[in-house]
PDB file of C-alpha atoms in Angstrom:
ATOM      1  CA  MET A   1       0.222   0.556   0.312  1.00  0.00           C
ATOM      2  CA  LYS A   2       2.849   2.617   0.905  1.00  0.00           C
ATOM      3  CA  LYS A   3       4.637   2.160  -2.653  1.00  0.00           C
ATOM      4  CA  ILE A   4       0.693   2.470  -4.561  1.00  0.00           C
ATOM      5  CA  LEU A   5       0.201   5.747  -2.544  1.00  0.00           C
ATOM      6  CA  VAL A   6       3.952   6.824  -3.095  1.00  0.00           C
ATOM      7  CA  TYR A   7       3.437   6.354  -7.184  1.00  0.00           C
ATOM      8  CA  ILE A   8       0.350   7.955  -7.185  1.00  0.00           C
ATOM      9  CA  LEU A   9       1.585  11.152  -5.439  1.00  0.00           C
ATOM     10  CA  LEU A  10       4.318  10.902  -8.056  1.00  0.00           C
ATOM     11  CA  PHE A  11       1.575  10.785 -11.143  1.00  0.00           C
ATOM     12  CA  GLN A  12      -0.200  13.799  -9.126  1.00  0.00           C
ATOM     13  CA  LEU A  13       2.968  15.553  -9.178  1.00  0.00           C
ATOM     14  CA  ALA A  14       4.249  15.371 -12.993  1.00  0.00           C
ATOM     15  CA  MET A  15       0.355  16.586 -14.030  1.00  0.00           C
ATOM     16  CA  VAL A  16       0.656  19.442 -11.840  1.00  0.00           C
ATOM     17  CA  PHE A  17       4.146  20.571 -13.180  1.00  0.00           C
ATOM     18  CA  ALA A  18       3.527  19.516 -16.377  1.00  0.00           C
ATOM     19  CA  GLY A  19       0.120  21.662 -17.011  1.00  0.00           C
ATOM     20  CA  CYS A  20      -2.211  18.654 -17.693  1.00  0.00           C
ATOM     21  CA  GLU A  21      -5.522  19.360 -17.917  1.00  0.00           C
ATOM     22  CA  LYS A  22      -7.239  15.726 -18.490  1.00  0.00           C
ATOM     23  CA  GLU A  23      -9.129  14.801 -15.539  1.00  0.00           C
ATOM     24  CA  ILE A  24      -6.399  12.115 -13.112  1.00  0.00           C
ATOM     25  CA  MET A  25      -7.516   9.242 -10.968  1.00  0.00           C
ATOM     26  CA  PRO A  26      -9.159  11.220  -6.972  1.00  0.00           C
ATOM     27  CA  TYR A  27      -6.486  11.109  -5.053  1.00  0.00           C
ATOM     28  CA  LYS A  28      -7.698   7.768  -1.971  1.00  0.00           C
ATOM     29  CA  GLY A  29      -4.912   8.561   0.498  1.00  0.00           C
ATOM     30  CA  LYS A  30      -4.745  11.178   3.453  1.00  0.00           C
ATOM     31  CA  GLU A  31      -4.083  14.363   3.622  1.00  0.00           C
ATOM     32  CA  GLY A  32      -1.091  14.358   4.751  1.00  0.00           C
ATOM     33  CA  VAL A  33       2.657  16.106   5.141  1.00  0.00           C
ATOM     34  CA  TYR A  34       6.232  14.744   4.232  1.00  0.00           C
ATOM     35  CA  PHE A  35       9.920  15.715   4.137  1.00  0.00           C
ATOM     36  CA  SER A  36      10.454  15.523   0.434  1.00  0.00           C
ATOM     37  CA  VAL A  37      14.397  16.187   0.317  1.00  0.00           C
ATOM     38  CA  ARG A  38      16.286  14.647  -2.201  1.00  0.00           C
ATOM     39  CA  ASN A  39      19.396  14.082  -3.386  1.00  0.00           C
ATOM     40  CA  GLY A  40      21.902  12.541  -6.297  1.00  0.00           C
ATOM     41  CA  ASN A  41      24.437  13.362  -9.133  1.00  0.00           C
ATOM     42  CA  LYS A  42      23.484  16.932 -10.109  1.00  0.00           C
ATOM     43  CA  TYR A  43      22.935  16.249 -14.315  1.00  0.00           C
ATOM     44  CA  LEU A  44      20.512  13.780 -13.202  1.00  0.00           C
ATOM     45  CA  GLU A  45      17.880  15.992 -10.952  1.00  0.00           C
ATOM     46  CA  SER A  46      14.837  13.908 -12.015  1.00  0.00           C
ATOM     47  CA  LEU A  47      16.164  10.768 -11.273  1.00  0.00           C
ATOM     48  CA  TRP A  48      16.926  11.599  -7.654  1.00  0.00           C
ATOM     49  CA  PRO A  49      15.781   9.418  -4.146  1.00  0.00           C
ATOM     50  CA  TYR A  50      14.431  10.817  -1.699  1.00  0.00           C
ATOM     51  CA  VAL A  51      16.539  11.051   1.402  1.00  0.00           C
ATOM     52  CA  PRO A  52      16.094  11.122   4.878  1.00  0.00           C
ATOM     53  CA  PHE A  53      19.123  13.368   6.073  1.00  0.00           C
ATOM     54  CA  SER A  54      20.989  17.023   4.210  1.00  0.00           C
ATOM     55  CA  SER A  55      24.905  17.676   4.440  1.00  0.00           C
ATOM     56  CA  VAL A  56      25.039  21.232   5.994  1.00  0.00           C
ATOM     57  CA  GLU A  57      28.489  21.562   4.787  1.00  0.00           C
ATOM     58  CA  PHE A  58      30.051  25.482   6.011  1.00  0.00           C
ATOM     59  CA  VAL A  59      32.971  25.045   3.891  1.00  0.00           C
ATOM     60  CA  ARG A  60      30.582  24.871   1.288  1.00  0.00           C
ATOM     61  CA  ILE A  61      28.574  27.894   1.890  1.00  0.00           C
ATOM     62  CA  GLY A  62      30.981  30.013   3.102  1.00  0.00           C
ATOM     63  CA  LYS A  63      29.134  31.870   4.890  1.00  0.00           C
ATOM     64  CA  ASP A  64      29.074  32.395   9.260  1.00  0.00           C
ATOM     65  CA  LEU A  65      25.027  31.899   9.674  1.00  0.00           C
ATOM     66  CA  VAL A  66      23.278  30.136   6.787  1.00  0.00           C
ATOM     67  CA  GLU A  67      19.149  30.178   6.646  1.00  0.00           C
ATOM     68  CA  PHE A  68      18.930  26.578   5.469  1.00  0.00           C
ATOM     69  CA  PRO A  69      15.559  25.586   3.122  1.00  0.00           C
ATOM     70  CA  VAL A  70      14.078  21.688   4.090  1.00  0.00           C
ATOM     71  CA  MET A  71      11.054  20.506   1.620  1.00  0.00           C
ATOM     72  CA  VAL A  72       8.210  19.560   2.969  1.00  0.00           C
ATOM     73  CA  THR A  73       5.222  18.365   0.449  1.00  0.00           C
ATOM     74  CA  ILE A  74       2.071  16.988   1.207  1.00  0.00           C
ATOM     75  CA  THR A  75      -0.468  15.049  -0.263  1.00  0.00           C
ATOM     76  CA  GLY A  76      -4.227  14.754  -1.030  1.00  0.00           C
ATOM     77  CA  PRO A  77      -6.110  17.237  -3.303  1.00  0.00           C
ATOM     78  CA  VAL A  78      -4.758  20.837  -2.917  1.00  0.00           C
ATOM     79  CA  LYS A  79      -6.996  23.435  -1.685  1.00  0.00           C
ATOM     80  CA  ASP A  80      -7.743  27.316  -2.117  1.00  0.00           C
ATOM     81  CA  TYR A  81      -7.199  27.930   1.406  1.00  0.00           C
ATOM     82  CA  ALA A  82      -3.730  27.514   3.814  1.00  0.00           C
ATOM     83  CA  ARG A  83      -2.688  24.666   5.755  1.00  0.00           C
ATOM     84  CA  SER A  84      -0.607  24.703   8.183  1.00  0.00           C
ATOM     85  CA  PHE A  85       2.063  21.849  10.171  1.00  0.00           C
ATOM     86  CA  ARG A  86       3.989  22.058  12.874  1.00  0.00           C
ATOM     87  CA  ILE A  87       7.758  20.999  13.206  1.00  0.00           C
ATOM     88  CA  GLU A  88      10.479  20.476  16.137  1.00  0.00           C
ATOM     89  CA  VAL A  89      13.654  19.090  17.624  1.00  0.00           C
ATOM     90  CA  ASN A  90      13.753  15.781  17.445  1.00  0.00           C
ATOM     91  CA  PRO A  91      15.759  14.886  20.416  1.00  0.00           C
ATOM     92  CA  ASP A  92      16.750  11.545  19.103  1.00  0.00           C
ATOM     93  CA  SER A  93      18.926  12.817  16.317  1.00  0.00           C
ATOM     94  CA  THR A  94      20.155  15.410  17.669  1.00  0.00           C
ATOM     95  CA  THR A  95      23.976  16.770  18.987  1.00  0.00           C
ATOM     96  CA  ALA A  96      23.737  20.318  17.746  1.00  0.00           C
ATOM     97  CA  ILE A  97      23.324  23.054  20.961  1.00  0.00           C
ATOM     98  CA  ALA A  98      20.473  25.084  20.730  1.00  0.00           C
ATOM     99  CA  GLY A  99      22.144  28.977  20.404  1.00  0.00           C
ATOM    100  CA  GLU A 100      25.289  27.697  19.582  1.00  0.00           C
ATOM    101  CA  HIS A 101      24.658  25.484  16.568  1.00  0.00           C
ATOM    102  CA  TYR A 102      21.111  26.801  15.594  1.00  0.00           C
ATOM    103  CA  GLU A 103      18.688  29.678  16.407  1.00  0.00           C
ATOM    104  CA  PRO A 104      15.217  28.814  17.694  1.00  0.00           C
ATOM    105  CA  LEU A 105      13.132  27.038  15.370  1.00  0.00           C
ATOM    106  CA  GLN A 106      10.094  28.538  13.697  1.00  0.00           C
ATOM    107  CA  ALA A 107       7.288  25.899  15.157  1.00  0.00           C
ATOM    108  CA  ASP A 108       4.114  26.897  13.242  1.00  0.00           C
ATOM    109  CA  TRP A 109       4.271  26.547   9.247  1.00  0.00           C
ATOM    110  CA  THR A 110       1.760  27.043   6.269  1.00  0.00           C
ATOM    111  CA  ILE A 111       0.894  25.973   2.721  1.00  0.00           C
ATOM    112  CA  PRO A 112      -0.354  28.761   0.767  1.00  0.00           C
ATOM    113  CA  VAL A 113      -2.527  28.372  -1.425  1.00  0.00           C
ATOM    114  CA  GLY A 114      -2.863  26.125  -4.451  1.00  0.00           C
ATOM    115  CA  ALA A 115       0.730  24.616  -3.481  1.00  0.00           C
ATOM    116  CA  ILE A 116       1.771  21.289  -3.437  1.00  0.00           C
ATOM    117  CA  SER A 117       5.428  22.197  -1.094  1.00  0.00           C
ATOM    118  CA  THR A 118       7.104  24.616   1.425  1.00  0.00           C
ATOM    119  CA  ASN A 119      10.663  25.019   2.072  1.00  0.00           C
ATOM    120  CA  ILE A 120      10.682  25.605   5.961  1.00  0.00           C
ATOM    121  CA  LYS A 121      14.085  27.515   7.095  1.00  0.00           C
ATOM    122  CA  VAL A 122      16.164  26.917   9.726  1.00  0.00           C
ATOM    123  CA  ARG A 123      19.062  29.370  11.162  1.00  0.00           C
ATOM    124  CA  LEU A 124      22.445  27.594  11.398  1.00  0.00           C
ATOM    125  CA  LYS A 125      24.937  29.311  13.316  1.00  0.00           C
ATOM    126  CA  ARG A 126      29.030  28.247  11.703  1.00  0.00           C
ATOM    127  CA  THR A 127      30.966  27.971  14.913  1.00  0.00           C
ATOM    128  CA  PRO A 128      35.082  26.638  15.151  1.00  0.00           C
ATOM    129  CA  ASP A 129      33.718  23.229  16.766  1.00  0.00           C
ATOM    130  CA  LEU A 130      32.558  22.433  13.642  1.00  0.00           C
ATOM    131  CA  GLU A 131      35.761  22.138  11.796  1.00  0.00           C
ATOM    132  CA  ASP A 132      36.956  18.999  14.035  1.00  0.00           C
ATOM    133  CA  LYS A 133      32.825  17.318  15.066  1.00  0.00           C
ATOM    134  CA  PRO A 134      30.082  17.666  12.866  1.00  0.00           C
ATOM    135  CA  VAL A 135      26.761  18.126  14.846  1.00  0.00           C
ATOM    136  CA  THR A 136      23.123  16.990  13.799  1.00  0.00           C
ATOM    137  CA  LEU A 137      19.489  18.476  13.970  1.00  0.00           C
ATOM    138  CA  GLY A 138      16.745  16.520  14.103  1.00  0.00           C
ATOM    139  CA  LEU A 139      13.800  17.662  12.613  1.00  0.00           C
ATOM    140  CA  ARG A 140      10.453  16.031  13.416  1.00  0.00           C
ATOM    141  CA  LEU A 141       6.884  16.535  11.431  1.00  0.00           C
ATOM    142  CA  VAL A 142       3.665  17.011  14.039  1.00  0.00           C
ATOM    143  CA  ALA A 143       0.282  16.126  13.280  1.00  0.00           C
ATOM    144  CA  THR A 144      -2.210  19.366  12.976  1.00  0.00           C
ATOM    145  CA  LYS A 145      -6.585  19.472  12.008  1.00  0.00           C
ATOM    146  CA  ASP A 146      -5.308  20.056   8.272  1.00  0.00           C
ATOM    147  CA  PHE A 147      -1.957  17.288   7.920  1.00  0.00           C
ATOM    148  CA  GLU A 148      -1.871  13.813   9.099  1.00  0.00           C
ATOM    149  CA  LEU A 149       1.892  12.413   7.977  1.00  0.00           C
ATOM    150  CA  SER A 150       1.936  10.947   5.473  1.00  0.00           C
ATOM    151  CA  PHE A 151       4.887   8.518   4.978  1.00  0.00           C
ATOM    152  CA  PRO A 152       6.014   6.770   8.535  1.00  0.00           C
ATOM    153  CA  GLU A 153       7.410   4.491   6.241  1.00  0.00           C
ATOM    154  CA  TRP A 154       8.576   4.830   3.262  1.00  0.00           C
ATOM    155  CA  ASP A 155       9.280   2.456   0.568  1.00  0.00           C
ATOM    156  CA  ALA A 156      13.133   3.486  -1.744  1.00  0.00           C
ATOM    157  CA  ILE A 157      10.964   4.462  -5.580  1.00  0.00           C
ATOM    158  CA  PRO A 158      13.801   1.875  -7.568  1.00  0.00           C
ATOM    159  CA  THR A 159      13.364   4.481 -10.048  1.00  0.00           C
ATOM    160  CA  LEU A 160      14.970   6.827  -8.818  1.00  0.00           C
ATOM    161  CA  THR A 161      18.522   5.554  -8.510  1.00  0.00           C
ATOM    162  CA  SER A 162      20.705   8.000  -8.967  1.00  0.00           C
ATOM    163  CA  GLY A 163      22.751   8.884  -6.186  1.00  0.00           C
ATOM    164  CA  THR A 164      22.057   7.649  -2.188  1.00  0.00           C
ATOM    165  CA  VAL A 165      19.481   5.280  -1.832  1.00  0.00           C
ATOM    166  CA  VAL A 166      17.189   3.963   1.652  1.00  0.00           C
ATOM    167  CA  PRO A 167      15.807   2.080   1.706  1.00  0.00           C
ATOM    168  CA  GLU A 168      13.002   2.533   3.978  1.00  0.00           C
ATOM    169  CA  PHE A 169      12.654   5.832   6.684  1.00  0.00           C
ATOM    170  CA  ASP A 170      10.154   7.760   8.270  1.00  0.00           C
ATOM    171  CA  ALA A 171       9.233  10.685   5.703  1.00  0.00           C
ATOM    172  CA  SER A 172       8.049  12.501   8.431  1.00  0.00           C
ATOM    173  CA  LEU A 173      11.840  13.074   9.814  1.00  0.00           C
ATOM    174  CA  HIS A 174      15.171  14.353   8.794  1.00  0.00           C
ATOM    175  CA  THR A 175      18.217  15.566   9.796  1.00  0.00           C
ATOM    176  CA  LEU A 176      20.883  17.535   8.971  1.00  0.00           C
ATOM    177  CA  ARG A 177      24.147  17.241   9.132  1.00  0.00           C
ATOM    178  CA  ILE A 178      26.161  19.859   9.707  1.00  0.00           C
ATOM    179  CA  ASN A 179      30.322  20.742  10.062  1.00  0.00           C
ATOM    180  CA  ASP A 180      32.529  22.646   8.685  1.00  0.00           C
ATOM    181  CA  ILE A 181      35.267  19.895   8.001  1.00  0.00           C
ATOM    182  CA  MET A 182      37.721  20.004   5.319  1.00  0.00           C
ATOM    183  CA  VAL A 183      39.329  17.799   3.335  1.00  0.00           C
ATOM    184  CA  GLN A 184      41.734  17.573   0.118  1.00  0.00           C
ATOM    185  CA  PRO A 185      39.420  18.089  -2.617  1.00  0.00           C
ATOM    186  CA  ALA A 186      39.608  16.685  -5.844  1.00  0.00           C
ATOM    187  CA  ILE A 187      41.986  19.091  -7.637  1.00  0.00           C
ATOM    188  CA  TRP A 188      44.739  19.907  -6.165  1.00  0.00           C
ATOM    189  CA  ARG A 189      48.232  20.012  -7.674  1.00  0.00           C
ATOM    190  CA  GLY A 190      50.441  19.493  -5.278  1.00  0.00           C
ATOM    191  CA  SER A 191      52.546  16.807  -2.914  1.00  0.00           C
ATOM    192  CA  LEU A 192      54.631  16.080  -0.026  1.00  0.00           C
ATOM    193  CA  GLN A 193      58.176  14.450  -0.910  1.00  0.00           C
ATOM    194  CA  PRO A 194      60.491  11.892   0.286  1.00  0.00           C
ATOM    195  CA  GLY A 195      61.847  14.037   4.011  1.00  0.00           C
ATOM    196  CA  ASN A 196      58.194  15.565   4.564  1.00  0.00           C
ATOM    197  CA  LYS A 197      58.867  19.013   1.453  1.00  0.00           C
ATOM    198  CA  GLU A 198      56.090  20.519  -0.178  1.00  0.00           C
ATOM    199  CA  SER A 199      56.510  20.242  -3.946  1.00  0.00           C
ATOM    200  CA  GLY A 200      54.018  20.869  -6.947  1.00  0.00           C
ATOM    201  CA  LEU A 201      52.261  23.666  -7.841  1.00  0.00           C
ATOM    202  CA  PHE A 202      49.799  23.901  -4.712  1.00  0.00           C
ATOM    203  CA  GLY A 203      52.679  22.578  -1.755  1.00  0.00           C
ATOM    204  CA  VAL A 204      50.420  19.982   0.699  1.00  0.00           C
ATOM    205  CA  PHE A 205      46.850  20.841   1.392  1.00  0.00           C
ATOM    206  CA  THR A 206      45.736  23.177   4.261  1.00  0.00           C
ATOM    207  CA  ARG A 207      42.738  24.474   5.760  1.00  0.00           C
ATOM    208  CA  ARG A 208      44.693  27.636   6.254  1.00  0.00           C
ATOM    209  CA  LYS A 209      46.088  27.654   2.758  1.00  0.00           C
ATOM    210  CA  MET A 210      43.173  26.719   1.390  1.00  0.00           C
ATOM    211  CA  GLU A 211      41.231  29.679   3.108  1.00  0.00           C
ATOM    212  CA  PHE A 212      44.237  31.842   2.136  1.00  0.00           C
ATOM    213  CA  LEU A 213      43.570  31.244  -1.753  1.00  0.00           C
ATOM    214  CA  ILE A 214      39.514  31.904  -0.830  1.00  0.00           C
ATOM    215  CA  GLU A 215      40.070  35.449   0.712  1.00  0.00           C
ATOM    216  CA  ASN A 216      42.860  36.617  -1.473  1.00  0.00           C
ATOM    217  CA  LEU A 217      42.020  35.188  -4.628  1.00  0.00           C
ATOM    218  CA  GLY A 218      38.327  35.280  -4.070  1.00  0.00           C
ATOM    219  CA  LEU A 219      37.889  31.554  -5.139  1.00  0.00           C
ATOM    220  CA  LYS A 220      35.938  28.993  -3.780  1.00  0.00           C
ATOM    221  CA  TYR A 221      36.016  25.781  -2.063  1.00  0.00           C
ATOM    222  CA  GLU A 222      34.063  23.977  -5.451  1.00  0.00           C
ATOM    223  CA  ASP A 223      36.158  25.495  -7.332  1.00  0.00           C
ATOM    224  CA  PHE A 224      38.648  23.390  -7.031  1.00  0.00           C
ATOM    225  CA  GLU A 225      36.158  19.757  -7.180  1.00  0.00           C
ATOM    226  CA  SER A 226      36.922  19.157 -10.816  1.00  0.00           C
ATOM    227  CA  GLU A 227      38.821  19.211 -13.955  1.00  0.00           C
ATOM    228  CA  GLU A 228      36.270  21.317 -15.642  1.00  0.00           C
ATOM    229  CA  SER A 229      36.074  23.969 -12.636  1.00  0.00           C
ATOM    230  CA  MET A 230      40.218  24.187 -11.986  1.00  0.00           C
ATOM    231  CA  PRO A 231      41.858  22.578 -15.158  1.00  0.00           C
ATOM    232  CA  LEU A 232      45.242  23.051 -15.512  1.00  0.00           C
ATOM    233  CA  ALA A 233      45.736  26.785 -16.846  1.00  0.00           C
ATOM    234  CA  ARG A 234      43.484  27.990 -14.621  1.00  0.00           C
ATOM    235  CA  SER A 235      45.066  26.322 -11.775  1.00  0.00           C
ATOM    236  CA  ILE A 236      48.705  27.651 -12.686  1.00  0.00           C
ATOM    237  CA  LEU A 237      47.329  31.784 -12.412  1.00  0.00           C
ATOM    238  CA  VAL A 238      46.292  30.418  -9.124  1.00  0.00           C
ATOM    239  CA  GLY A 239      49.375  29.264  -8.395  1.00  0.00           C
ATOM    240  CA  ALA A 240      51.443  32.681 -10.113  1.00  0.00           C
ATOM    241  CA  ASP A 241      49.608  34.830  -7.839  1.00  0.00           C
ATOM    242  CA  ALA A 242      49.311  33.185  -4.917  1.00  0.00           C
ATOM    243  CA  SER A 243      52.930  33.181  -4.773  1.00  0.00           C
ATOM    244  CA  ALA A 244      53.285  36.736  -6.201  1.00  0.00           C
ATOM    245  CA  ILE A 245      51.242  37.702  -2.841  1.00  0.00           C
ATOM    246  CA  LEU A 246      53.333  35.360  -0.709  1.00  0.00           C
ATOM    247  CA  ILE A 247      56.349  36.868  -1.628  1.00  0.00           C
ATOM    248  CA  LYS A 248      55.033  40.576  -0.905  1.00  0.00           C
ATOM    249  CA  ARG A 249      54.038  39.911   2.603  1.00  0.00           C
ATOM    250  CA  PHE A 250      57.597  37.747   3.319  1.00  0.00           C
ATOM    251  CA  ASN A 251      59.830  40.990   1.914  1.00  0.00           C
ATOM    252  CA  GLU A 252      57.024  43.620   4.404  1.00  0.00           C
ATOM    253  CA  LYS A 253      58.218  40.984   6.555  1.00  0.00           C
ATOM    254  CA  LYS A 254      55.053  40.179   7.137  1.00  0.00           C
ATOM    255  CA  PRO A 255      55.295  35.887   6.586  1.00  0.00           C
ATOM    256  CA  VAL A 256      52.150  33.944   5.702  1.00  0.00           C
ATOM    257  CA  LEU A 257      52.582  31.221   8.296  1.00  0.00           C
ATOM    258  CA  GLU A 258      51.195  27.571   8.677  1.00  0.00           C
ATOM    259  CA  GLU A 259      50.501  26.081  12.186  1.00  0.00           C
ATOM    260  CA  ASP A 260      53.713  24.333  12.318  1.00  0.00           C
ATOM    261  CA  GLY A 261      55.107  27.680  11.874  1.00  0.00           C
ATOM    262  CA  ARG A 262      56.504  26.696   8.107  1.00  0.00           C
ATOM    263  CA  LEU A 263      56.117  29.294   4.991  1.00  0.00           C
ATOM    264  CA  MET A 264      53.262  28.599   3.225  1.00  0.00           C
ATOM    265  CA  PHE A 265      53.672  27.279  -0.020  1.00  0.00           C
ATOM    266  CA  ILE A 266      52.161  27.436  -2.904  1.00  0.00           C
ATOM    267  CA  GLY A 267      53.993  28.878  -6.794  1.00  0.00           C
ATOM    268  CA  SER A 268      56.928  29.435  -7.413  1.00  0.00           C
ATOM    269  CA  VAL A 269      57.849  30.991  -3.296  1.00  0.00           C
ATOM    270  CA  PRO A 270      61.261  31.311  -4.084  1.00  0.00           C
ATOM    271  CA  TRP A 271      62.250  28.690  -0.223  1.00  0.00           C
ATOM    272  CA  THR A 272      61.443  25.339   0.901  1.00  0.00           C
ATOM    273  CA  SER A 273      58.325  24.312   2.847  1.00  0.00           C
ATOM    274  CA  ILE A 274      59.554  21.480   5.224  1.00  0.00           C
ATOM    275  CA  ILE A 275      56.018  20.161   7.151  1.00  0.00           C
ATOM    276  CA  GLY A 276      57.410  20.337  11.211  1.00  0.00           C
ATOM    277  CA  VAL A 277      60.196  23.318  10.595  1.00  0.00           C
ATOM    278  CA  PRO A 278      59.220  25.884  11.566  1.00  0.00           C
ATOM    279  CA  TYR A 279      60.349  29.092  10.025  1.00  0.00           C
ATOM    280  CA  VAL A 280      63.340  31.198  11.478  1.00  0.00           C
ATOM    281  CA  PRO A 281      63.760  35.295  11.159  1.00  0.00           C
TER     282      PRO A 281
END
């Protein structure tokens, strides 16, 4: 029965978005709400599966405060009046601290007139501890006089396979996985040689080095995610611009250092950088 309801729902949505005026089968299930969040390959959006979680990565967002959207969709007929639903924090899946990692959650929301969905907004904060340890914020839909809970037992739809597929979950629950952890991106043209010596165009990846590039060259972390956004030619230009800044700072006696005190190494800087060996003026 669960899968039948899901397929009926998808059929309804397809008819709405296509602007189809043909009469469709009347909906037989409950009037309810569920979290309709999808995740997958950005090039195959129509095949994204529904998932019970969202990743909130501040390193990619680049802001200290973000209003993170989470979609809630209805089952049942569209109405010519607004209807309310309710959200609360689910303590069973929450490690985030109220007031520190997130602002008080707005409890009451509405599905607008003639709409089948809406985005709730959760205000999240970037804090230093997220650089080392992720936290979670669980959300839970609460039944109201207007809506029940549509799919407390959701089965994955077989045709939606472009991404992480979760076979079964409760679609009245959703978890935000929040972090600010920076790992080496897919495109990083640098390495570590014997003797812990940095080499290559960018040397060894560090968070401080990436933040330097973001702050001084207007780059984004996601610029380094693929060859399309960071081809070799662009990498060479980045290395040249970055090394010019580093050399200028060094000559001004304001050298840019890594956490262990060594000189930052990028591009054609004239110094050798060995991990663990601090710079001595």
